[in-house]
Short mmCIF file of C-alpha atoms (C1' of nucleotides) in Angstrom, two decimals:
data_model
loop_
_atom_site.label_atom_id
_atom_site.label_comp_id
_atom_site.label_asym_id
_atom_site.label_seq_id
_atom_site.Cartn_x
_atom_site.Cartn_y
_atom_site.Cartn_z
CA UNK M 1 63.07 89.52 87.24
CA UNK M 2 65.84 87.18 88.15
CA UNK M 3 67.63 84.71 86.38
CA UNK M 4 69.40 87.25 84.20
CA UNK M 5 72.99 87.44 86.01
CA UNK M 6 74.39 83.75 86.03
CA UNK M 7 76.82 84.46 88.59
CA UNK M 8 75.90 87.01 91.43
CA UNK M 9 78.37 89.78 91.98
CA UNK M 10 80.04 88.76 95.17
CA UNK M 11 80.56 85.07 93.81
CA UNK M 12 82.40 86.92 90.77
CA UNK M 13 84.65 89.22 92.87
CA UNK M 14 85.49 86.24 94.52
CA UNK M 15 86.48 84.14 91.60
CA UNK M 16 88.68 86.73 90.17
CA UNK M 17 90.30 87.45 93.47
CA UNK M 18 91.12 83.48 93.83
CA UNK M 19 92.32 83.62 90.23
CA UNK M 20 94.78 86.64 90.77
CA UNK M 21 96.10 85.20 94.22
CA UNK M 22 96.65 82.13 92.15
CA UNK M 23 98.49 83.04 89.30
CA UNK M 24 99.36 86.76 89.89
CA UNK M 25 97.59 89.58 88.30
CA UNK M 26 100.37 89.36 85.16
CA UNK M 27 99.65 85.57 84.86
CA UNK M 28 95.74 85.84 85.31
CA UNK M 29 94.76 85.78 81.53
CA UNK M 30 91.22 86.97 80.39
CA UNK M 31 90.95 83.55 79.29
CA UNK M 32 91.95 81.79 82.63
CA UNK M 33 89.48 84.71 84.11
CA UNK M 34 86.60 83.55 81.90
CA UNK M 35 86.99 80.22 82.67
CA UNK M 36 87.78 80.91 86.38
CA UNK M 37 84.06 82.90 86.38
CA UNK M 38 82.08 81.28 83.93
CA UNK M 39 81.91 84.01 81.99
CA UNK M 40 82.83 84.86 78.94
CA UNK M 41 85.46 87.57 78.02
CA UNK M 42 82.57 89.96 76.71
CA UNK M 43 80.37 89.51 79.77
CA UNK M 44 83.84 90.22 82.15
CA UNK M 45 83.68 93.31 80.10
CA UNK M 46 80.27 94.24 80.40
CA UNK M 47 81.06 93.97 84.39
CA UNK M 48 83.76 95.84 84.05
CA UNK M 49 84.44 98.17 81.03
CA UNK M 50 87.81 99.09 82.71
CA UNK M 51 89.19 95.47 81.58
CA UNK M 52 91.35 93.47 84.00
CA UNK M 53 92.80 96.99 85.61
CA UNK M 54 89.12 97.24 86.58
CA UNK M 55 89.31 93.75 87.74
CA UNK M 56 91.88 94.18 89.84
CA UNK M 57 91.26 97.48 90.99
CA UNK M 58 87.56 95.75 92.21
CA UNK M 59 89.13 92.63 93.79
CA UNK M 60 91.20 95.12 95.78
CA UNK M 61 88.74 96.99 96.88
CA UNK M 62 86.62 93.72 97.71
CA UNK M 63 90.03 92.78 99.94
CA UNK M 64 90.10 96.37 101.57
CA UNK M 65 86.30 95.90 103.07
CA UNK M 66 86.99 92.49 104.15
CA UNK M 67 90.05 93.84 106.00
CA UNK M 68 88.35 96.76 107.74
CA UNK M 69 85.57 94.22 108.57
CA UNK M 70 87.00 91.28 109.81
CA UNK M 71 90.74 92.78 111.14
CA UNK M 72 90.33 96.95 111.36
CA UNK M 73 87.37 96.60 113.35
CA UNK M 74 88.04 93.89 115.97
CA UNK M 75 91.14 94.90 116.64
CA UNK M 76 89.95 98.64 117.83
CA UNK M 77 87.09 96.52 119.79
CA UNK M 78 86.24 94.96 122.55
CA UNK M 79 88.20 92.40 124.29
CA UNK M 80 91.92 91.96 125.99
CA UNK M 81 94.34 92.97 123.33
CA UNK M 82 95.15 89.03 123.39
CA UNK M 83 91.71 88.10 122.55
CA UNK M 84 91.75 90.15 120.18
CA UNK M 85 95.22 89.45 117.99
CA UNK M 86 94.08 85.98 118.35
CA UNK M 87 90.45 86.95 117.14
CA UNK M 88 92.28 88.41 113.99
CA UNK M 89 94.47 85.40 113.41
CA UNK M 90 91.46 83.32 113.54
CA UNK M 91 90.19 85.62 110.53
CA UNK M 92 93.34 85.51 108.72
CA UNK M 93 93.76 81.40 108.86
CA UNK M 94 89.91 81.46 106.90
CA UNK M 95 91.01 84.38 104.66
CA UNK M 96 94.09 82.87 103.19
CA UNK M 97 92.38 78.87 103.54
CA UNK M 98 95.06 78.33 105.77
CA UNK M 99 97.99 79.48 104.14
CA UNK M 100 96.88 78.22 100.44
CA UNK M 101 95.98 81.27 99.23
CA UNK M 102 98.86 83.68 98.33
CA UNK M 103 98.07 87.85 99.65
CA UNK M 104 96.57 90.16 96.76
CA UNK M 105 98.84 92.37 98.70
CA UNK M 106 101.93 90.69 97.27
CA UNK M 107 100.60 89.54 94.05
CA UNK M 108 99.74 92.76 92.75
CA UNK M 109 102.57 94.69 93.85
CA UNK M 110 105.06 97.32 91.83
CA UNK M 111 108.31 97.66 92.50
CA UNK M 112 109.65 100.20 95.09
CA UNK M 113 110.49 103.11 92.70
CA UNK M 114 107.60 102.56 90.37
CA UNK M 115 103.96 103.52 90.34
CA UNK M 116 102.00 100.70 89.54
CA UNK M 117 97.70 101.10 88.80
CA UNK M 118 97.53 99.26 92.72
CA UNK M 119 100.23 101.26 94.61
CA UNK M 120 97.98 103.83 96.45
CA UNK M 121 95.45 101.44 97.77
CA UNK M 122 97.72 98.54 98.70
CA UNK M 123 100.14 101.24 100.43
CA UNK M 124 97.13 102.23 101.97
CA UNK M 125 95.84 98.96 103.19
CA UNK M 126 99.44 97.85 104.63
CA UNK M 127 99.36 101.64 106.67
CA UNK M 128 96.34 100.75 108.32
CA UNK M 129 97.04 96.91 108.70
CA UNK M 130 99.83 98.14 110.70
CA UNK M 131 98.34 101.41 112.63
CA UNK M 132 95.33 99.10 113.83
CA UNK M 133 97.94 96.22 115.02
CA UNK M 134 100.22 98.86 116.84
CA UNK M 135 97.19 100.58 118.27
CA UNK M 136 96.47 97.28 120.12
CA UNK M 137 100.14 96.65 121.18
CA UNK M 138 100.27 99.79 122.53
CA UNK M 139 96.71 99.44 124.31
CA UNK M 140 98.71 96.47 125.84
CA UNK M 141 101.05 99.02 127.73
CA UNK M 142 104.05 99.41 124.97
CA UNK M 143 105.78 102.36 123.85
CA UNK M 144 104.26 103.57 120.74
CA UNK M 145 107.41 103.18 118.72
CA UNK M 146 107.80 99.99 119.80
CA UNK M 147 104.32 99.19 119.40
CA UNK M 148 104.63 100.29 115.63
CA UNK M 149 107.78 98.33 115.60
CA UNK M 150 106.43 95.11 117.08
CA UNK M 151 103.37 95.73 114.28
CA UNK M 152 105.50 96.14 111.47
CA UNK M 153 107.19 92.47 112.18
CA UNK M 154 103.75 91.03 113.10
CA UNK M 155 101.98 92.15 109.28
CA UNK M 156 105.44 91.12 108.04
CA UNK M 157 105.38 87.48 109.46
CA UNK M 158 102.18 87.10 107.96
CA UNK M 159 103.26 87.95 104.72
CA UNK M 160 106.33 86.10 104.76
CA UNK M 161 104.73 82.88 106.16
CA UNK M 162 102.54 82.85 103.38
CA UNK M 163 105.76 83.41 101.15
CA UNK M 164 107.15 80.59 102.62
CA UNK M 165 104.43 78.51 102.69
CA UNK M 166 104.13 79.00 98.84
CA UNK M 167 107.78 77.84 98.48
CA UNK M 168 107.66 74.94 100.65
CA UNK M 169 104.30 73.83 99.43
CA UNK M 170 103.28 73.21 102.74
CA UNK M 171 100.54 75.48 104.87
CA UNK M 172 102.66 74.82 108.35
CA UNK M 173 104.74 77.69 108.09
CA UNK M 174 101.70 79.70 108.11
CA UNK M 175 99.57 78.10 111.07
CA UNK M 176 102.75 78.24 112.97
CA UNK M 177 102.84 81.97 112.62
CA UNK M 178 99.48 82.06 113.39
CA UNK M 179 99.49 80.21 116.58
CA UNK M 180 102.64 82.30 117.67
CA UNK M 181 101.25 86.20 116.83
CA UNK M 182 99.44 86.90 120.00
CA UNK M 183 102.99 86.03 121.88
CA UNK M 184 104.88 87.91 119.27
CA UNK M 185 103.06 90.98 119.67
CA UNK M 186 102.66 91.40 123.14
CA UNK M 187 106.04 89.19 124.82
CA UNK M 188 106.93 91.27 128.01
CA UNK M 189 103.40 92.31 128.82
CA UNK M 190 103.65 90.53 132.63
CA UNK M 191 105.52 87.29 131.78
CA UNK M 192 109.11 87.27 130.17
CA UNK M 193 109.96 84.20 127.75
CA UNK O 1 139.05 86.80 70.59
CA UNK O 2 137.51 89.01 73.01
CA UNK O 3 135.35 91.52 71.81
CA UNK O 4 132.84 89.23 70.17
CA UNK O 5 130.31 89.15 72.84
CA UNK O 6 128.95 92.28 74.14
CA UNK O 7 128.37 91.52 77.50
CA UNK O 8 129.44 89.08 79.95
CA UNK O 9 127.81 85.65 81.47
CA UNK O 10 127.60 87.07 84.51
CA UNK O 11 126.43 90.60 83.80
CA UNK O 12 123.55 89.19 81.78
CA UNK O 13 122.18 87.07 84.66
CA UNK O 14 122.40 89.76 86.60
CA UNK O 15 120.42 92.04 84.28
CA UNK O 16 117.62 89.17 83.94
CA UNK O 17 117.78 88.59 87.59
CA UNK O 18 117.47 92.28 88.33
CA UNK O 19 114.25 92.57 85.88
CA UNK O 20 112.32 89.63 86.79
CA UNK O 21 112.72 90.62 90.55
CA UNK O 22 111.33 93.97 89.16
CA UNK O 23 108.16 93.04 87.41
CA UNK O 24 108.08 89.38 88.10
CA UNK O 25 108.11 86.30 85.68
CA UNK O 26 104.94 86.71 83.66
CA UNK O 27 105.22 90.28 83.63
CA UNK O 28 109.04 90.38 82.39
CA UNK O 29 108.51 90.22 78.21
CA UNK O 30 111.41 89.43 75.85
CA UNK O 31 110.96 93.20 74.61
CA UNK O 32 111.76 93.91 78.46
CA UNK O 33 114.33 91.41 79.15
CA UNK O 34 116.23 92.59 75.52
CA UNK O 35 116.10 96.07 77.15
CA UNK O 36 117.42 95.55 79.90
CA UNK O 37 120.22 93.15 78.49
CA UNK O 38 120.82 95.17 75.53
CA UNK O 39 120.83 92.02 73.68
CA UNK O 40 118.21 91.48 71.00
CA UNK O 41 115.69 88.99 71.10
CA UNK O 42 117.20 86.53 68.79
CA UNK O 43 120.68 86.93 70.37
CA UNK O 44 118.88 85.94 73.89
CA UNK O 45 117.69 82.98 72.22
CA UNK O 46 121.11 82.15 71.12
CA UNK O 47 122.12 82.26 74.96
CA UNK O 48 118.92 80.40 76.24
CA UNK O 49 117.92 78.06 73.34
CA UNK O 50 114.54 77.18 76.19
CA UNK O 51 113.98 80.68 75.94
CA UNK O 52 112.34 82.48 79.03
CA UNK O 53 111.84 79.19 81.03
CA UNK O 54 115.52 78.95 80.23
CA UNK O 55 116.73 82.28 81.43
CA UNK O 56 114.53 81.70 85.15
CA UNK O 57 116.07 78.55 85.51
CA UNK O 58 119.63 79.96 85.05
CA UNK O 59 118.80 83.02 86.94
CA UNK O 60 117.02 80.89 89.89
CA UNK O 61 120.61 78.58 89.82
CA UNK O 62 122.30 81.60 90.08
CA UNK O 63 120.71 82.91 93.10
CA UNK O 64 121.34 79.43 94.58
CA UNK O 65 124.81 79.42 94.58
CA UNK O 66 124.55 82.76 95.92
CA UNK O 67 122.92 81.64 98.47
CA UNK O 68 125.46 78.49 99.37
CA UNK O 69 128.71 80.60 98.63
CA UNK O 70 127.29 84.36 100.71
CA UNK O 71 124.84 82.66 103.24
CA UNK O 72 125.23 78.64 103.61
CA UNK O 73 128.72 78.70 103.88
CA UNK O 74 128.79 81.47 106.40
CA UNK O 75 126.14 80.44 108.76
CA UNK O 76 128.10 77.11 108.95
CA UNK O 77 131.26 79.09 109.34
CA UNK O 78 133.88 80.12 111.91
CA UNK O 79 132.65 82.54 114.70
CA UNK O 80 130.07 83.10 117.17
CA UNK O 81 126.09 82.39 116.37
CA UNK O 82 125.48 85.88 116.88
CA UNK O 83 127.97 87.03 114.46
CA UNK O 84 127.79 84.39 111.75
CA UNK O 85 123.80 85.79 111.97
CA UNK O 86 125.35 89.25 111.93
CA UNK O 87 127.25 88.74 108.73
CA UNK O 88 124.39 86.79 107.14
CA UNK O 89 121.72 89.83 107.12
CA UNK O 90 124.70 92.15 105.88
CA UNK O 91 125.22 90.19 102.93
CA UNK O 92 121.00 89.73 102.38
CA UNK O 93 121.25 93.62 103.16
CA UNK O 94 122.91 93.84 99.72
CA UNK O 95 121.59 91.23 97.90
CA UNK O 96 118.16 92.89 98.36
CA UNK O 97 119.81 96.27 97.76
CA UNK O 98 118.65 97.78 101.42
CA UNK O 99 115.10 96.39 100.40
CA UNK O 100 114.89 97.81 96.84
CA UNK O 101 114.89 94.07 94.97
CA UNK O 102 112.34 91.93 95.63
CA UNK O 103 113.07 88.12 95.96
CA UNK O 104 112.87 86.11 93.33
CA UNK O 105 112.22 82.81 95.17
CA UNK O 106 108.67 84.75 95.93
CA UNK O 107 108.38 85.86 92.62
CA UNK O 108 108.59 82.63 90.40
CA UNK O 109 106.59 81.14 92.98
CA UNK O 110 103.47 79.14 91.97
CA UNK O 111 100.50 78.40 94.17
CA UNK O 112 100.81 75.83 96.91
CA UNK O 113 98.92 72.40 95.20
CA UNK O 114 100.27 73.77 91.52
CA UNK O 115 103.55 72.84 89.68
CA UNK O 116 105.14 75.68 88.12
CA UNK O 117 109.02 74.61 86.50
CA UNK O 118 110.67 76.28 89.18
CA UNK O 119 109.00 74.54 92.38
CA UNK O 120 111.34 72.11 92.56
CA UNK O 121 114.64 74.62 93.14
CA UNK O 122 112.81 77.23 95.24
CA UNK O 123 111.64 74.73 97.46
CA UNK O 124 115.59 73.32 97.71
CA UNK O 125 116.78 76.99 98.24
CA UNK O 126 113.80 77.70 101.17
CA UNK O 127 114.30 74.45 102.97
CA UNK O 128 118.24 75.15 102.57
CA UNK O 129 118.34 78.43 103.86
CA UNK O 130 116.10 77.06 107.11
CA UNK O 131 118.03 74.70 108.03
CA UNK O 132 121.20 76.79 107.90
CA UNK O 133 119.89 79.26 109.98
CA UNK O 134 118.33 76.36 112.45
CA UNK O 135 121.79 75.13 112.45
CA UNK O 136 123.31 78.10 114.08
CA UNK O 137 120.55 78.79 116.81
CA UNK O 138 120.74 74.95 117.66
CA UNK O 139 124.35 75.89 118.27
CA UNK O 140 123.76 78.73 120.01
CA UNK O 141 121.86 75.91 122.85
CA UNK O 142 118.31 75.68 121.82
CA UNK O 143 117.06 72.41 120.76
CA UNK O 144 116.17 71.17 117.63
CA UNK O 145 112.48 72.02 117.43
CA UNK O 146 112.68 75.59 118.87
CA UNK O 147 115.93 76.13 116.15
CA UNK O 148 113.66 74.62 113.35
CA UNK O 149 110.47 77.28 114.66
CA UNK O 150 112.86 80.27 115.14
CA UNK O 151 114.57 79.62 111.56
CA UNK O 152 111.45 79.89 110.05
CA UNK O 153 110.45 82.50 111.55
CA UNK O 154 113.40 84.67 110.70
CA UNK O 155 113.22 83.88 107.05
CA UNK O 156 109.08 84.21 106.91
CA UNK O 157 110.34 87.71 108.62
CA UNK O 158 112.91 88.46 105.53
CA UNK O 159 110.69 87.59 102.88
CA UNK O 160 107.51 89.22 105.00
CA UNK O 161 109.50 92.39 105.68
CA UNK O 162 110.57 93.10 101.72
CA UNK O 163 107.24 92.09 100.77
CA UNK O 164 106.05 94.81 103.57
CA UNK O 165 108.72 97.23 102.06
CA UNK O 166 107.24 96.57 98.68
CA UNK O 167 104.10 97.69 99.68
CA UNK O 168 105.20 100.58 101.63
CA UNK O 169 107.47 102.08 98.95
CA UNK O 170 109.91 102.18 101.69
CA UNK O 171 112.96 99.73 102.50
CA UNK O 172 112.75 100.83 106.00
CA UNK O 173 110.94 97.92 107.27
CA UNK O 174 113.44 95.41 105.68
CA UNK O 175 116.34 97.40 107.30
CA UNK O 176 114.67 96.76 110.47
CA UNK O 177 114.11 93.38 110.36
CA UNK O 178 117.63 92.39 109.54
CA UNK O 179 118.80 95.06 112.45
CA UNK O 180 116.94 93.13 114.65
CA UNK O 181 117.05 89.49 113.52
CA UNK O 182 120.08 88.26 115.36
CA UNK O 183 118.47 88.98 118.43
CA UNK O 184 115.55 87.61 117.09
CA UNK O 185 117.06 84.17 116.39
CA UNK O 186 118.83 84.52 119.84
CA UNK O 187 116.85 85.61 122.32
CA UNK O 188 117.07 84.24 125.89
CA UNK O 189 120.56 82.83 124.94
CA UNK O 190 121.70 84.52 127.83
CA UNK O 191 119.90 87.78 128.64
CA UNK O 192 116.02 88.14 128.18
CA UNK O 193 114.25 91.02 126.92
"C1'" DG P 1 127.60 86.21 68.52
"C1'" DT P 2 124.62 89.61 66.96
"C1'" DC P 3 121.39 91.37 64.09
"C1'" DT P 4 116.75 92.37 60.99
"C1'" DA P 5 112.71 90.38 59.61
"C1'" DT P 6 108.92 87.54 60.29
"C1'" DA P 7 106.14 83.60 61.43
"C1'" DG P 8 102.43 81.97 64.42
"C1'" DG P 9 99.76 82.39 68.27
"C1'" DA P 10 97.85 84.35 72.49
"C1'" DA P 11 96.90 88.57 74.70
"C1'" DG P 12 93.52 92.47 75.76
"C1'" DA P 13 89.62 94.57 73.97
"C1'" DT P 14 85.28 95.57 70.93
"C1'" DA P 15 81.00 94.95 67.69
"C1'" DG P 16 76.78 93.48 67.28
"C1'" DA P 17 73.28 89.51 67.47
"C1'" DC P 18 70.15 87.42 70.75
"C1'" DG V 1 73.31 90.12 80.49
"C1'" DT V 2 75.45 86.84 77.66
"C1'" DC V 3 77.10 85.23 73.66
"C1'" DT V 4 80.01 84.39 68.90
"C1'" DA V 5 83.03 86.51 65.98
"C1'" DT V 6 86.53 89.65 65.13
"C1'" DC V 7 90.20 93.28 65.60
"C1'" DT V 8 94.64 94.80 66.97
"C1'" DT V 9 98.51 94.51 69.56
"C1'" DC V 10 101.90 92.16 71.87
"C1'" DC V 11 104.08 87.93 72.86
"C1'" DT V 12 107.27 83.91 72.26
"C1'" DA V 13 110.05 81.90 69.08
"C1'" DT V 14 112.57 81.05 64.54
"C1'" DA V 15 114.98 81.91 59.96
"C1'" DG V 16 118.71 83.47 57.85
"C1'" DA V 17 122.07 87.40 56.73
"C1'" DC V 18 126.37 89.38 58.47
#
DNA sequence: GTCTATAGGAAGATAGAC
DNA sequence: GTCTATCTTCCTATAGAC
């Protein structure tokens, strides 16, 4: 009974996503998406009757499990809130292949007045992104406003290495950002400078 | 012989600037573009005989000698480190419109081993805009390599913060970041904590 | 310099055979 | 579940009048 789906359903989310964080979700043609999956543009729309919206709407979802997985999760778990910033970054360096890939986050963005199809759920995402990094800044013995604070700059290094990564055409920005999170977040905590 | 074009040079970049930083590069149509301008399509054309590759180029040279004339030049300037820094993220503070405009150097991006037409002059601006801002924390008596780390780091946190903001559908954690970058760049010149 | 009108093609999406 | 073929709409771009 098998042999009828040529590409398995979590190897197709995944080709999408890589196609969207590629080219944006504007610039991801069905045509680049057919040829990105293997399928063609009546089979993407026998997965997903919704068209690319679907598509999108999917990949995103796809991005929010992997995030409560690999980043909610471990950072309301065990370990010294060091450990366990660095346990994230460690997550986020495979996630985004080191800074090559681009965040779905960014790519499928709407302006700030608007009301794009992705607003809720990337709003959403970025909320808890943040809530779960200040919850461990704060574990560390912060304030909780400066806990959220200290979050806020540590989700917005991450996207803005990647940013700059992407314009520089060179990954370092991003490792370097990686390497110095743990020390972002929690500078103060016992040592000074 | 006025009268004969209906709006100026520099009010149309601004319009095309203002809607590709809205809805990106692939998403901003001619239809759009000729809304926004009030110029028809074939009066556009007129102006940008490459047509929309045309009009990013011009808008992307635009922002660059923004950048020199309201950033470069200032952060090279007269006056203490901490103040050139100061007036640098009040002029970015209205560039960006308090965190309303996206950037457009993240917008017409393209992905990291691609080769989009605009790589080229968004990788000048980036690596520009670094090593102004390394400049003045070198000055302020850190060595090279810590001035090169903390200038990226404050412009991963500009781009990472209106990205953030984006998301959010709130400028609040742009205004933040530039409130706090000086000391950001600065820190232990001086005082710690 | 601006416009209306239109060419020519690529986009998203669907019908129906296998 | 996948395909070829097709539809319709929108896109970029051009022609030519004013």
């Amino acid at each position: 009974m098998a042999r009828k789906t040529l590409i398995g359903e979590e190897a197709l989310v995944e080709r999408l996503s890589a196609t969207f964080r590629d080219v944006g979700y504007e610039g991801a043609s069905l045509a680049l998406l057919s040829e990105a999956t293997g399928l063609k543009k009546a089979s993407l729309y026998h997965r997903f009757p919704g068209g690319k919206e679907q598509m999108g709407m999917e990949v995103l979802q796809d991005a929010g499990r992997w995030l409560t997985a690999h980043v909610l999760e471990p950072l309301a778990g065990e370990g010294s809130p060091r450990a366990r910033i660095a346990a994230m970054t460690r997550e986020l360096d495979g996630f985004y292949r080191g800074g090559e890939q681009a965040c779905l986050l960014n790519l499928l963005s709407s302006p700030i007045g608007g009301s794009g199809p992705f607003k809720a759920a990337i709003r959403q995402m970025f909320e808890a992104f943040v809530d779960a990094l200040a919850g461990v800044v704060a574990e560390a013995g912060f304030p909780a406003s400066v806990a959220r604070d200290r979050a806020e700059r540590g989700v917005a290094l991450i996207q803005g290495s990647l940013v700059l990564a992407r314009g520089l055409g060179s990954t370092e920005p991003f490792r370097k950002a990686l390497d110095a999170l743990p020390g972002d977040m929690l500078a103060g905590a016992g040592e000074c400078a």
